[in-house]
mmCIF file of C-alpha atoms in Angstrom:
data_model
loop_
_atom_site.group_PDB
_atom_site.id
_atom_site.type_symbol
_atom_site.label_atom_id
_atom_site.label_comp_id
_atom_site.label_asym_id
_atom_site.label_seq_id
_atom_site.Cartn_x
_atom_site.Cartn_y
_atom_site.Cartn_z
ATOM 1 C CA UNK V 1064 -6.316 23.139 25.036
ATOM 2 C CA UNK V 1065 -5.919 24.254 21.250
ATOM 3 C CA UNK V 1066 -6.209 20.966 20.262
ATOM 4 C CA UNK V 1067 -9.467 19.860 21.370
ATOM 5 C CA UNK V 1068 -10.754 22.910 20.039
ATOM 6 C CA UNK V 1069 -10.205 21.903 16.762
ATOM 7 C CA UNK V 1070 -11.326 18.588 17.853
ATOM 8 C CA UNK V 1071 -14.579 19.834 18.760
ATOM 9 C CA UNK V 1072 -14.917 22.513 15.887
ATOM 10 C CA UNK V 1073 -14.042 19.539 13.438
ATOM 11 C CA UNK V 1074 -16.766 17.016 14.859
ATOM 12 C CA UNK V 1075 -19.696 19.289 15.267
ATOM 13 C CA UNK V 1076 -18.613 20.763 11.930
ATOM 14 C CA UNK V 1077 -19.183 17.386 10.342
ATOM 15 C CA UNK V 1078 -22.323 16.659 12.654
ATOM 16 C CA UNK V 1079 -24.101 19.785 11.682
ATOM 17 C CA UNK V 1080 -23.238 20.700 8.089
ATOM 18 C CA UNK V 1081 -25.051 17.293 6.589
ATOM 19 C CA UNK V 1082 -28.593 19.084 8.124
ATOM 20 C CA UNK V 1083 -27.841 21.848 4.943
ATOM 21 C CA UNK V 1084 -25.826 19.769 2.532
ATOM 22 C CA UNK V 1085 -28.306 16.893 2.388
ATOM 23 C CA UNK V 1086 -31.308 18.847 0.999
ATOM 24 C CA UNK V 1087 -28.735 20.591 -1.163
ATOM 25 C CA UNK V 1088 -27.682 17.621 -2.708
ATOM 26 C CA UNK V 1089 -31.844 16.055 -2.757
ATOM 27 C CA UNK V 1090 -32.274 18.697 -5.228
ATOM 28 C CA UNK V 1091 -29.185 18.596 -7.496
ATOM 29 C CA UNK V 1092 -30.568 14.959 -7.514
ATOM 30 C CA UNK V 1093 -27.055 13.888 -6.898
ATOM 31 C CA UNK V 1094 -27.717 9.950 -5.957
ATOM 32 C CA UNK V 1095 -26.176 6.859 -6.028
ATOM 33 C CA UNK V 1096 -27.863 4.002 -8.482
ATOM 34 C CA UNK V 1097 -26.588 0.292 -7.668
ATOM 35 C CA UNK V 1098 -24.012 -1.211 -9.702
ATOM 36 C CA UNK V 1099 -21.661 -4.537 -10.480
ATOM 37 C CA UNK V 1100 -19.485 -3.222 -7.737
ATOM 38 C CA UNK V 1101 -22.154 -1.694 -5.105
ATOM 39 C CA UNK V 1102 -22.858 -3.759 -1.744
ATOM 40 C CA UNK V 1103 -26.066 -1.475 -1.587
ATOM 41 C CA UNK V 1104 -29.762 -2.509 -3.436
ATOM 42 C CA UNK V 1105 -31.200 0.806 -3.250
ATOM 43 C CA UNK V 1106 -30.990 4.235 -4.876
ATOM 44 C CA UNK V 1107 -29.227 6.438 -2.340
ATOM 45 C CA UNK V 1108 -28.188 9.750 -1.695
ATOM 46 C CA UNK V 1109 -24.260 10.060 -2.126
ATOM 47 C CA UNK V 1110 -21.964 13.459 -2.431
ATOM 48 C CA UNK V 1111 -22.071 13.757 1.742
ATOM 49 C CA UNK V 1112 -18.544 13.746 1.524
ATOM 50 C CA UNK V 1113 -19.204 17.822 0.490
ATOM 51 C CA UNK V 1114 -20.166 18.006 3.955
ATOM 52 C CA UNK V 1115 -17.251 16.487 5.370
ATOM 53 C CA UNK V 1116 -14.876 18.450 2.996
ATOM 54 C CA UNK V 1117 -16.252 21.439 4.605
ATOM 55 C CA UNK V 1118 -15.943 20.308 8.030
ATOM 56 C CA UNK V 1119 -11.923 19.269 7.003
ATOM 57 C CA UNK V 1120 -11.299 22.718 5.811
ATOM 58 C CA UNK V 1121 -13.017 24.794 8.788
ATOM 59 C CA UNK V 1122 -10.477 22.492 10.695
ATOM 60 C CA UNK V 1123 -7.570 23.259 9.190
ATOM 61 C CA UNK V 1124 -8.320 26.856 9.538
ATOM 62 C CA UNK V 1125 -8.798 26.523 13.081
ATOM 63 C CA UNK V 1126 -5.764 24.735 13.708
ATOM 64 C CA UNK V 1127 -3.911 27.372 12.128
ATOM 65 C CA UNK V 1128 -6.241 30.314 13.403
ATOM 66 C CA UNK V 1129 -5.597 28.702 16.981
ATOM 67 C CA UNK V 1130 -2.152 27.954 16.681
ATOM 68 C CA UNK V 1131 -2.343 24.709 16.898
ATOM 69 C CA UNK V 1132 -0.133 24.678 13.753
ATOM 70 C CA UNK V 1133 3.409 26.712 15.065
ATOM 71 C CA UNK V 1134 5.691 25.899 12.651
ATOM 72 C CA UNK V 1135 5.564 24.193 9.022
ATOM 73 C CA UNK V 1136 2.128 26.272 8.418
ATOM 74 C CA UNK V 1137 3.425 26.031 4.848
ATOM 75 C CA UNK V 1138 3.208 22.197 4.806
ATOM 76 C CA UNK V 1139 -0.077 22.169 6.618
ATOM 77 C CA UNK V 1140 -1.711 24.224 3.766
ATOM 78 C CA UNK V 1141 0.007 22.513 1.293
ATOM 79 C CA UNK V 1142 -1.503 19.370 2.230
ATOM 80 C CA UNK V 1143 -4.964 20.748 2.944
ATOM 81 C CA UNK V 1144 -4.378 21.931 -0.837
ATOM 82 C CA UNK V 1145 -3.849 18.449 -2.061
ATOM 83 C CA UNK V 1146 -6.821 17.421 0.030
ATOM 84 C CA UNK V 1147 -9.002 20.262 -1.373
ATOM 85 C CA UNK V 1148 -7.731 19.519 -5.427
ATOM 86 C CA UNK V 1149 -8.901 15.665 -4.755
ATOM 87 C CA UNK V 1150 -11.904 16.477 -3.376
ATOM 88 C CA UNK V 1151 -13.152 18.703 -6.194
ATOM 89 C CA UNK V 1152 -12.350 16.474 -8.921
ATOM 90 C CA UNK V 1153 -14.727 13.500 -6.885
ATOM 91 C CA UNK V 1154 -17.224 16.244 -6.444
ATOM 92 C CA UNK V 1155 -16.980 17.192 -10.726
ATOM 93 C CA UNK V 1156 -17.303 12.872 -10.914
ATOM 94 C CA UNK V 1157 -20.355 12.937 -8.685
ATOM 95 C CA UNK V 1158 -21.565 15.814 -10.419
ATOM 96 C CA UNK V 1159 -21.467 14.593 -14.062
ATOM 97 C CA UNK V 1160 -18.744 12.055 -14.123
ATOM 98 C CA UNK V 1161 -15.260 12.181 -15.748
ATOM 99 C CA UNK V 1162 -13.371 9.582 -18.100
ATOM 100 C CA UNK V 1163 -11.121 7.140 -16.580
ATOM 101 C CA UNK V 1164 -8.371 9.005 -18.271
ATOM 102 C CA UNK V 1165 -9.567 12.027 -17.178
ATOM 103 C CA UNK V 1166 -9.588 11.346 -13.786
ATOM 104 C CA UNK V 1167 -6.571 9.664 -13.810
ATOM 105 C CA UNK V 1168 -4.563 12.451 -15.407
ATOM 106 C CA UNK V 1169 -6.244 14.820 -12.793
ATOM 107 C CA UNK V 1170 -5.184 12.693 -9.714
ATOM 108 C CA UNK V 1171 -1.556 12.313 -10.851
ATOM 109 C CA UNK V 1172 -1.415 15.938 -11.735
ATOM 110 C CA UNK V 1173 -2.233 16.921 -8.183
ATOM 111 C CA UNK V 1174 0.410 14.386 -6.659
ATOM 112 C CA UNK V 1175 2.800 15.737 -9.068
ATOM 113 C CA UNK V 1176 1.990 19.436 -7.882
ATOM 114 C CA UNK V 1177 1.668 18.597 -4.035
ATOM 115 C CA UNK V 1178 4.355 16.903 -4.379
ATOM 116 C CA UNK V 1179 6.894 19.216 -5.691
ATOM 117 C CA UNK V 1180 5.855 21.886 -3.453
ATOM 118 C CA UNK V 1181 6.699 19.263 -0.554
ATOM 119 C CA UNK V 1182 9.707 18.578 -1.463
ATOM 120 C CA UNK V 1183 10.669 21.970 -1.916
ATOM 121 C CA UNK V 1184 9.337 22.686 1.738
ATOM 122 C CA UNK V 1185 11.468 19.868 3.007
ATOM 123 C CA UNK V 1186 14.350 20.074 1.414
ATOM 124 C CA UNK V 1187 14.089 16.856 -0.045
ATOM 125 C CA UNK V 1188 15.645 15.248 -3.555
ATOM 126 C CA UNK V 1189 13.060 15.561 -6.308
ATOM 127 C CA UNK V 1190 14.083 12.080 -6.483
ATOM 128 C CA UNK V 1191 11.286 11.218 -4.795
ATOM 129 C CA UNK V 1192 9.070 13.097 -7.297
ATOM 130 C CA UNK V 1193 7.664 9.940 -9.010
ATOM 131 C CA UNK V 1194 7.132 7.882 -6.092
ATOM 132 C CA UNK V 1195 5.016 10.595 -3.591
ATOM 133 C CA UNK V 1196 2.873 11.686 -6.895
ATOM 134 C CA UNK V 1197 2.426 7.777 -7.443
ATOM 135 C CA UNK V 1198 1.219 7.148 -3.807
ATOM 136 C CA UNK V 1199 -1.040 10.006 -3.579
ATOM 137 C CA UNK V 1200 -3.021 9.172 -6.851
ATOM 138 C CA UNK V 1201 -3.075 5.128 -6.355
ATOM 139 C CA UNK V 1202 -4.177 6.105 -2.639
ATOM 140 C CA UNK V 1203 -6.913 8.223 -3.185
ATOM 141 C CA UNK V 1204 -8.229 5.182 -6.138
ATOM 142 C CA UNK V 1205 -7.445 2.741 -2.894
ATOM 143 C CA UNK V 1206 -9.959 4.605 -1.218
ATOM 144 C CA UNK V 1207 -12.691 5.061 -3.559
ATOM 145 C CA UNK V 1208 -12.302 0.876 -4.390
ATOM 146 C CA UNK V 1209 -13.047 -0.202 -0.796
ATOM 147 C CA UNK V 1210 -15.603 2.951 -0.173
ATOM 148 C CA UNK V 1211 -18.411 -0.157 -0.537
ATOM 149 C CA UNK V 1212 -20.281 -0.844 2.192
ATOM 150 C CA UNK V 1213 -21.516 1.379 5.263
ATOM 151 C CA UNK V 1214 -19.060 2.814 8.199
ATOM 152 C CA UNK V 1215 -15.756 1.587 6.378
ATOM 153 C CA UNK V 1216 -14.783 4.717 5.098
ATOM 154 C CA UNK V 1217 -15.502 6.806 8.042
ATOM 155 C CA UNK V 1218 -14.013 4.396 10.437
ATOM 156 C CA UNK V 1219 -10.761 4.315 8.255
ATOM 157 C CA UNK V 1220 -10.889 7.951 8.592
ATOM 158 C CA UNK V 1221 -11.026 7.682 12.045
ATOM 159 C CA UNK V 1222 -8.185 5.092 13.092
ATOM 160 C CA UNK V 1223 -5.857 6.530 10.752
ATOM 161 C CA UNK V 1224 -6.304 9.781 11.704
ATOM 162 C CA UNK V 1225 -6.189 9.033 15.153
ATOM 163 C CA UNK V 1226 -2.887 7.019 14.246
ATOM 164 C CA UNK V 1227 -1.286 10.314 12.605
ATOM 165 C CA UNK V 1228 -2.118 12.130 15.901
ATOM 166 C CA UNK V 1229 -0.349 10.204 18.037
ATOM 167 C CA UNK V 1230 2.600 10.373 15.122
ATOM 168 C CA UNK V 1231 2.857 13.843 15.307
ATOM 169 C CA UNK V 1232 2.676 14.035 18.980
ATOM 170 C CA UNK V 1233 5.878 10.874 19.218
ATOM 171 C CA UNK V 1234 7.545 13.020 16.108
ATOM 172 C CA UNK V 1235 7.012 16.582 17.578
ATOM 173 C CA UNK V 1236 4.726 17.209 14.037
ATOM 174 C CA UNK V 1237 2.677 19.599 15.024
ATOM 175 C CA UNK V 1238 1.226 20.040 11.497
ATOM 176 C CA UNK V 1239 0.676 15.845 11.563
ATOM 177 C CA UNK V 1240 -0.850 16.129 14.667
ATOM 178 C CA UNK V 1241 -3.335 18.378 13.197
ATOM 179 C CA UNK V 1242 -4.260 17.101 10.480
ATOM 180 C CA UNK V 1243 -4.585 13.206 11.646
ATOM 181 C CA UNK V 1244 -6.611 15.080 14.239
ATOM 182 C CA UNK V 1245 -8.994 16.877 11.719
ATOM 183 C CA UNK V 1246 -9.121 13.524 9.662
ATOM 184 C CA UNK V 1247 -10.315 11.247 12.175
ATOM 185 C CA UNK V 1248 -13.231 14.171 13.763
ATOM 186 C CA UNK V 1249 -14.379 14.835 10.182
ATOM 187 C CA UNK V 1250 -14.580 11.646 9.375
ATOM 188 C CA UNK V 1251 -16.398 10.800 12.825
ATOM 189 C CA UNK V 1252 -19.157 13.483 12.726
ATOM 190 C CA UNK V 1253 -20.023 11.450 9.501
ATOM 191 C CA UNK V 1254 -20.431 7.990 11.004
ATOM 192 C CA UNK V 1255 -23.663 8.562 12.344
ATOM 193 C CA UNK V 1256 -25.390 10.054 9.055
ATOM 194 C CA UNK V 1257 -24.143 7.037 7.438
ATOM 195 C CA UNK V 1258 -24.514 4.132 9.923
ATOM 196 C CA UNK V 1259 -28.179 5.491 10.886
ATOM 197 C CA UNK V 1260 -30.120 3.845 8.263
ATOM 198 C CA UNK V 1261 -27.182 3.951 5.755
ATOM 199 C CA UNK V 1262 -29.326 6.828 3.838
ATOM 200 C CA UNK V 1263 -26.346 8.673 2.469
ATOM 201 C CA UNK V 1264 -23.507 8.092 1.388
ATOM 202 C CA UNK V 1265 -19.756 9.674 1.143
ATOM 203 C CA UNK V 1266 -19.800 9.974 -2.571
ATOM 204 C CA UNK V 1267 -16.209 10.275 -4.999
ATOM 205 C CA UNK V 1268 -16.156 13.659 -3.049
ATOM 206 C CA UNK V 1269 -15.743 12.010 0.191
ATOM 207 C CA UNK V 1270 -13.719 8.741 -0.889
ATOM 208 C CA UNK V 1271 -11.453 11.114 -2.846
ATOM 209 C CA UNK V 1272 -11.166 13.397 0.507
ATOM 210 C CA UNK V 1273 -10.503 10.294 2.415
ATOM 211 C CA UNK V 1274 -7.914 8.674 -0.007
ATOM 212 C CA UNK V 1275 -5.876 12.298 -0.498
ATOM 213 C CA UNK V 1276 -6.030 13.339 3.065
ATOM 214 C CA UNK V 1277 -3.992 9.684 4.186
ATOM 215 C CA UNK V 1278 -1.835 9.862 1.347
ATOM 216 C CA UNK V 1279 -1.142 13.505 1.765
ATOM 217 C CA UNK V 1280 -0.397 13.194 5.487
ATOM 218 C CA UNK V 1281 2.082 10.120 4.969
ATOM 219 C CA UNK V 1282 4.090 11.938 2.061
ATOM 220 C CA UNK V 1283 4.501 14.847 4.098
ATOM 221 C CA UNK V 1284 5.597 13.054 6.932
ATOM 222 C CA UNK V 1285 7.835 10.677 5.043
ATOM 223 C CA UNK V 1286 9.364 13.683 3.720
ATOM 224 C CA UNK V 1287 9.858 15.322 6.901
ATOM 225 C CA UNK V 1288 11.475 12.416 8.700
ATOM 226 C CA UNK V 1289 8.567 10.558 10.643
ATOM 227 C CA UNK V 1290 9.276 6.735 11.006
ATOM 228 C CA UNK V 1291 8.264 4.978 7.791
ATOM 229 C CA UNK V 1292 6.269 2.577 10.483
ATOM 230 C CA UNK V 1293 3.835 5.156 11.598
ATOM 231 C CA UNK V 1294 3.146 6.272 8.359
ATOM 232 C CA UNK V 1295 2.814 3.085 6.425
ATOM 233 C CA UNK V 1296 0.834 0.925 9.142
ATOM 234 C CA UNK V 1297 -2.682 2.583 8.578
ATOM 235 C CA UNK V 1298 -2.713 2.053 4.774
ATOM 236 C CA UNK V 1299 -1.385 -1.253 4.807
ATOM 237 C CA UNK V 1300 -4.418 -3.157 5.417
ATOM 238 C CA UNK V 1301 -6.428 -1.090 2.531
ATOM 239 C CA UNK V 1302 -3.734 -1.586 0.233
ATOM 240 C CA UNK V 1303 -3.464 -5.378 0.910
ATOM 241 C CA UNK V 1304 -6.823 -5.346 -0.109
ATOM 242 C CA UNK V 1305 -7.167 -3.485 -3.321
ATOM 243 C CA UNK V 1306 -3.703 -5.329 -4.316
ATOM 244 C CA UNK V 1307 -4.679 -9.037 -3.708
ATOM 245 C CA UNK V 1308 -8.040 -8.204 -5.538
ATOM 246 C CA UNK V 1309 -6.313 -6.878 -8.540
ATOM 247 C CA UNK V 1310 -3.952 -9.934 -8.521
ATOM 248 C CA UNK V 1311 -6.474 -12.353 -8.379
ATOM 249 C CA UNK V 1312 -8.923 -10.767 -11.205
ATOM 250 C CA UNK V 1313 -5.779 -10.723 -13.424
ATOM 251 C CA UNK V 1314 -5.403 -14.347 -12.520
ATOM 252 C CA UNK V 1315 -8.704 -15.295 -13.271
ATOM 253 C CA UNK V 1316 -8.479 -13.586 -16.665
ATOM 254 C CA UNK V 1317 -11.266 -11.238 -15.793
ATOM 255 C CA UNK V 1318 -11.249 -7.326 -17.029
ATOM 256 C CA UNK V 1319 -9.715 -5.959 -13.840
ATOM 257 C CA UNK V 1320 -10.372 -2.492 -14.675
ATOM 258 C CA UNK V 1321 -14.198 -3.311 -14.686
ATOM 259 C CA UNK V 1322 -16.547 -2.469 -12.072
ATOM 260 C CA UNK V 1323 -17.033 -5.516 -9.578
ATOM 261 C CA UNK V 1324 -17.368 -6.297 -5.944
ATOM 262 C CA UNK V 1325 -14.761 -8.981 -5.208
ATOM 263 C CA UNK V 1326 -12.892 -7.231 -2.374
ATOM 264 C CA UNK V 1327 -12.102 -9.007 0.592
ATOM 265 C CA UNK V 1328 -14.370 -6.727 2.668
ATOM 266 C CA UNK V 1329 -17.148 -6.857 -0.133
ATOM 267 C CA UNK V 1330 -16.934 -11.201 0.241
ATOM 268 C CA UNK V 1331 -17.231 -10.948 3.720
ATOM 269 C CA UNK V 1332 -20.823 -9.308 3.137
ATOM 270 C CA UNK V 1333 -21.202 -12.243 0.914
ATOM 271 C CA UNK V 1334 -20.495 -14.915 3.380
ATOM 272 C CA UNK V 1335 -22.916 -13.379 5.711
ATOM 273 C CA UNK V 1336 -21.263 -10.557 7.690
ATOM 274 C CA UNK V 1337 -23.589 -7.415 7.516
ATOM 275 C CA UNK V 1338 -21.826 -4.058 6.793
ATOM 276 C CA UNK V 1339 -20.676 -2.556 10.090
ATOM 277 C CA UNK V 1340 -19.384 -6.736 10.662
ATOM 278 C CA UNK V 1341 -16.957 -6.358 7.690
ATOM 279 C CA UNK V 1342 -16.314 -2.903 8.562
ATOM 280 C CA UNK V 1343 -15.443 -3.447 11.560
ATOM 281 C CA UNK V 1344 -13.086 -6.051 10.563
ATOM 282 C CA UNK V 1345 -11.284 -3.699 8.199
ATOM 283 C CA UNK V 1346 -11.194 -1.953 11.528
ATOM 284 C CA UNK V 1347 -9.744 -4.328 13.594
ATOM 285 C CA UNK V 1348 -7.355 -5.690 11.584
ATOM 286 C CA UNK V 1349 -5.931 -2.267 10.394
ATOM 287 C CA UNK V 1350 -5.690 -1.047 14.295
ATOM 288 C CA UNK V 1351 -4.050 -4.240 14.773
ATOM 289 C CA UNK V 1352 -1.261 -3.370 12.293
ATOM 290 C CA UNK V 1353 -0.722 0.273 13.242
ATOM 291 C CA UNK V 1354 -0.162 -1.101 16.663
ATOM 292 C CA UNK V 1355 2.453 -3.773 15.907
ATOM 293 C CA UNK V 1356 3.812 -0.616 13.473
ATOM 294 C CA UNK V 1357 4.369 1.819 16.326
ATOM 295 C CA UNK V 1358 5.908 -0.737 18.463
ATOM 296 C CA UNK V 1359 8.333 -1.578 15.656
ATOM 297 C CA UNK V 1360 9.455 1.580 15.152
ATOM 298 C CA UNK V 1361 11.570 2.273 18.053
ATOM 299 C CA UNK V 1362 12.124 -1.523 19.402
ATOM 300 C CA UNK V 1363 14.945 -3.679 19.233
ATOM 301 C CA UNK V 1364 15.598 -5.876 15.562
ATOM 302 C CA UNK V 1365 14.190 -8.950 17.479
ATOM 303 C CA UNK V 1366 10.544 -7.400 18.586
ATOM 304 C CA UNK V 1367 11.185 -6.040 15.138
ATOM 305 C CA UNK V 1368 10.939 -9.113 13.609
ATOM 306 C CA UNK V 1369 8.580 -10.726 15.412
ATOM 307 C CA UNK V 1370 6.076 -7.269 14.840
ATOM 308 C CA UNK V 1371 6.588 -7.781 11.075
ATOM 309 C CA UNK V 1372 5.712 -11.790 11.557
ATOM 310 C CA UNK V 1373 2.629 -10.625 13.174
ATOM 311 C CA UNK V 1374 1.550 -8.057 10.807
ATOM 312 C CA UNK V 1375 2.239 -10.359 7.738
ATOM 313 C CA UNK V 1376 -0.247 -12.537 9.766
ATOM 314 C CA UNK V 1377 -2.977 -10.249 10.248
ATOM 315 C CA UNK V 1378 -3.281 -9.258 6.516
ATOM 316 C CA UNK V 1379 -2.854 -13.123 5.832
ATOM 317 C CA UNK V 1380 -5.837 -14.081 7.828
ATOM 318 C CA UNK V 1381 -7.668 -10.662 6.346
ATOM 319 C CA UNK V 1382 -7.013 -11.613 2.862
ATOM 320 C CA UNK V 1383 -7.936 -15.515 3.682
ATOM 321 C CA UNK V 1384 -11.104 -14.691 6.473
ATOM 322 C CA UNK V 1385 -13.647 -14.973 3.394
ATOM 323 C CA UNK V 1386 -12.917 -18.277 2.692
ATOM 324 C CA UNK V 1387 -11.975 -19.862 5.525
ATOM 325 C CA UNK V 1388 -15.336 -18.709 6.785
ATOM 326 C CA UNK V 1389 -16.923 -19.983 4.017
ATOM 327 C CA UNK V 1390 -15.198 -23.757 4.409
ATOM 328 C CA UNK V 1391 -16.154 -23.560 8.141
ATOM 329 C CA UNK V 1392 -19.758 -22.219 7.658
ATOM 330 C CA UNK V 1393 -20.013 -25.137 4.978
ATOM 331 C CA UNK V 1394 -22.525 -27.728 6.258
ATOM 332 C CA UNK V 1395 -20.667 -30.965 6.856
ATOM 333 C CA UNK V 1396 -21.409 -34.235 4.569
ATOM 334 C CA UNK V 1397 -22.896 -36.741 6.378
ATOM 335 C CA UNK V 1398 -22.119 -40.174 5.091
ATOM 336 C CA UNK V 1399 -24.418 -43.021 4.860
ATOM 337 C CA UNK V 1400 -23.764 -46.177 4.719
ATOM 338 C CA UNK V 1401 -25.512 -48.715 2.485
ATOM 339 C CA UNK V 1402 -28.631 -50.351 3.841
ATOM 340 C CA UNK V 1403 -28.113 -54.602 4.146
#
């Protein structure tokens, strides 16, 4: 089958390539020094997400080559375009860094560009201009803010893509089913590199990849007519996240543009979960909402509401699970009673 051709191709792409990229990157002496907002205590080597950039574009090709991709090649390459932009501007940041401005005109630049040429392809209003350029720059930041401990990123990479495969299989995508196909091998081939001993990292080159490959995906698809539900329900959990975190800095009257490490998924390290724990429960809690998602989008308004009560739940008890593990972990107070 086509498909698990590219499958295959993608994963042992992203298996294989670290074995060259890694000494590559040894002696560009491209690492990663700890920071306010790093979950790590060790210099480490980052810019592995070159590696898995690779592996993304040698599956697009295939998926194309193999045809895989029948119709709508033009919005399959546009997206891998989008992908590619993103990634080279994290790769320039690992590189030698770029100013906040700079990076942020960069980002919205390529949403504005992908963007247009999507809605061209679609035949869409470029009424939605502002809003898909919007979601693809604040996506791939998303990304790069909860890129903080090890296995989150590639495990995102993995249940969203495997969510945007099924999506393009239930929408008749082909192009969706691709690419949410080449997202969640690439982005699998890296877990082991990283999980091992946690000696490399994905780098701005791989978070970038990561953010603009979801965001890319769901504005082509929301442009082409795929259920909102299918689309939305991966990034929900991630954006729950980064959201409630900026709220609450604001709150506290802290600089909330600063470097820090007050995610939820960064607290749960804090309250004792190692990394692959609050990884995993990124993990969990995001599969949990892409399920409720898919089952929303074709049921009846009542399992429709109660799917929505449920997800609202699940990022509830996400955004709370810090502290209320925290109270419970709290050792109790015994009283004592005066002595006669």
């Amino acid at each position: 089958m086509p498909l698990a051709l590219v499958a295959g191709i993608t994963l042992l792409s992203s298996l294989l390539l670290p074995f060259a990229v890694k000494p590559w990157l040894v002696r560009m002496g491209v690492v990663d020094v700890p920071s306010a907002r790093s979950s790590h205590v060790r210099v480490t080597i980052r810019g592995m997400g070159m590696a898995v950039a690779l592996a993304t574009a040698l599956g697009y090709a295939a998926a194309l080559l193999l045809g895989v991709v029948t119709v709508d090649r033009s919005v399959s390459a546009t997206v891998l375009g989008v992908i590619a932009a993103c990634a080279a501007v994290g790769w320039v940041e690992d590189l030698r860094g770029m100013s906040i401005r700079g990076r942020a005109a960069a980002q919205l630049g390529i949403g504005v560009a992908g963007s247009a040429v999507l809605i061209v392809l679609t035949g869409q209003s470029f009424w939605w201009l502002p809003l898909a350029a919007v979601a693809i720059a604040a996506y791939v930041n998303i990304a790069n803010f909860m890129d903080g401990v090890n296995g989150i990123s590639g495990l995102h990479g993995v249940t969203a893509g495997g969510a945007y495969a099924v999506a393009g299989l239930l929408s008749e995508q082909p192009w969706l089913t691709a690419g949410g196909t080449v997202l969640a091998m690439s982005f699998l081939g890296f877990l082991p590199w990283n999980l091992g001993r946690g000696s490399v990292f994905l780098g701005d080159v791989g978070s970038y990849l990561l953010g603009a490959s979801i965001a890319a995906l769901a504005v082509a698809g929301f442009l082409g007519g795929v259920y909102v539900e299918y689309l939305l329900s991966p990034i929900l959990v991630y954006a729950a996240d980064a959201g409630y975190t900026l709220l609450r800095r604001i709150k506290a009257g802290e600089r909330w543009y600063a470097s820090h490490r007050e995610h939820v998924y960064q607290r749960l390290t804090d309250v004792g979960f190692s990394h692959l724990q609050s990884a995993a429960t990124v993990t969990l809690c995001t599969a949990a909402v892409i399920t409720l998602g898919f089952v929303a989008a074709t049921a009846a308004l009542p399992v429709v509401a109660l799917c929505v009560a449920a997800g609202v739940l699940v990022l509830a008890l996400y955004l709370a699970s810090p502290d209320l593990i925290r109270r419970y972990r709290r050792p109790s107070k015994v009283t004592r009673l005066p002595v006669s």
